[in-house]
Coordinates of C-alpha atoms in Angstrom, one line a residue:
Y729 CA 53.5 -10.5 -42.1
F730 CA 54.7 -14.1 -42.2
L731 CA 57.7 -13.6 -39.9
L732 CA 55.8 -11.4 -37.2
I733 CA 52.0 -11.4 -37.3
R734 CA 51.0 -14.9 -37.9
P735 CA 52.6 -16.9 -35.9
Q736 CA 51.2 -14.3 -32.8
Q737 CA 48.1 -14.6 -34.3
K738 CA 48.1 -18.9 -34.2
K739 CA 49.6 -18.6 -30.9
L740 CA 46.1 -16.4 -29.6
K741 CA 44.0 -19.1 -31.4
E742 CA 45.6 -22.0 -30.0
H743 CA 45.3 -20.1 -26.3
Q744 CA 41.7 -19.4 -26.8
A745 CA 40.8 -23.0 -27.8
M746 CA 42.4 -24.2 -25.2
V747 CA 40.9 -22.2 -22.5
A748 CA 37.5 -22.9 -24.3
A749 CA 38.0 -26.3 -23.5
L750 CA 38.8 -25.8 -20.0
R751 CA 36.7 -28.3 -17.4
R752 CA 36.1 -29.3 -13.9
G753 CA 38.6 -31.3 -12.5
D754 CA 41.6 -29.7 -14.8
Q755 CA 44.7 -29.0 -13.6
V756 CA 46.0 -25.3 -14.9
V757 CA 49.1 -23.3 -14.4
T758 CA 48.1 -19.7 -14.2
Q759 CA 50.8 -16.9 -15.6
G760 CA 52.0 -16.4 -12.2
G761 CA 53.3 -19.6 -11.6
L762 CA 50.4 -20.9 -9.5
I763 CA 49.3 -24.9 -10.1
G764 CA 46.0 -25.6 -9.2
K765 CA 42.5 -27.9 -9.9
V766 CA 39.6 -26.0 -11.3
T767 CA 36.7 -26.5 -9.4
K768 CA 34.1 -24.3 -11.4
V769 CA 34.2 -22.6 -15.0
A770 CA 32.3 -19.3 -15.5
D771 CA 32.0 -17.2 -18.7
D772 CA 35.4 -15.2 -18.2
H773 CA 36.9 -16.5 -15.3
V774 CA 37.7 -19.9 -13.2
E775 CA 37.7 -21.0 -9.6
V776 CA 41.2 -22.4 -9.0
E777 CA 41.6 -24.4 -6.1
L778 CA 45.4 -24.2 -4.7
A779 CA 45.3 -26.1 -1.6
P780 CA 43.0 -27.9 0.2
N781 CA 39.9 -25.2 1.1
V782 CA 41.8 -22.4 -0.6
R783 CA 40.3 -21.4 -3.5
V784 CA 40.7 -18.4 -5.7
K785 CA 39.3 -16.6 -8.8
A786 CA 41.0 -16.3 -12.0
L787 CA 40.9 -14.8 -15.6
K788 CA 41.1 -17.2 -18.1
S789 CA 43.0 -15.0 -19.9
T790 CA 45.6 -15.2 -17.6
L791 CA 46.1 -19.4 -17.5
A792 CA 49.3 -20.0 -19.1
D793 CA 49.0 -23.8 -19.3
V794 CA 46.1 -26.7 -19.3
K795 CA 46.7 -30.3 -18.1
S796 CA 43.7 -32.5 -18.4
R797 CA 42.6 -34.8 -15.7
A798 CA 43.6 -37.7 -17.4
T799 CA 47.6 -36.9 -17.6
K800 CA 49.8 -38.2 -14.2
P801 CA 52.7 -36.6 -12.8
A802 CA 55.9 -38.2 -13.6
N803 CA 57.1 -38.7 -10.5
D804 CA 54.1 -40.8 -9.1

């Protein structure tokens, strides 16, 4: 139990908390590797702007990572 199930449950709870805290303007990475900015948040999906005037809808469960808008890229 402690070696297999508990770490999976912990990771799932962390992911759910991360997705629940999404807000407009956050930078996200999808599991497919696309990086974009959140423009709209709905119950089960978000609208992500990948490039100027290029917006896609993505399920919240397919987001791999969330960067808040306060963080800056290392090379800027």
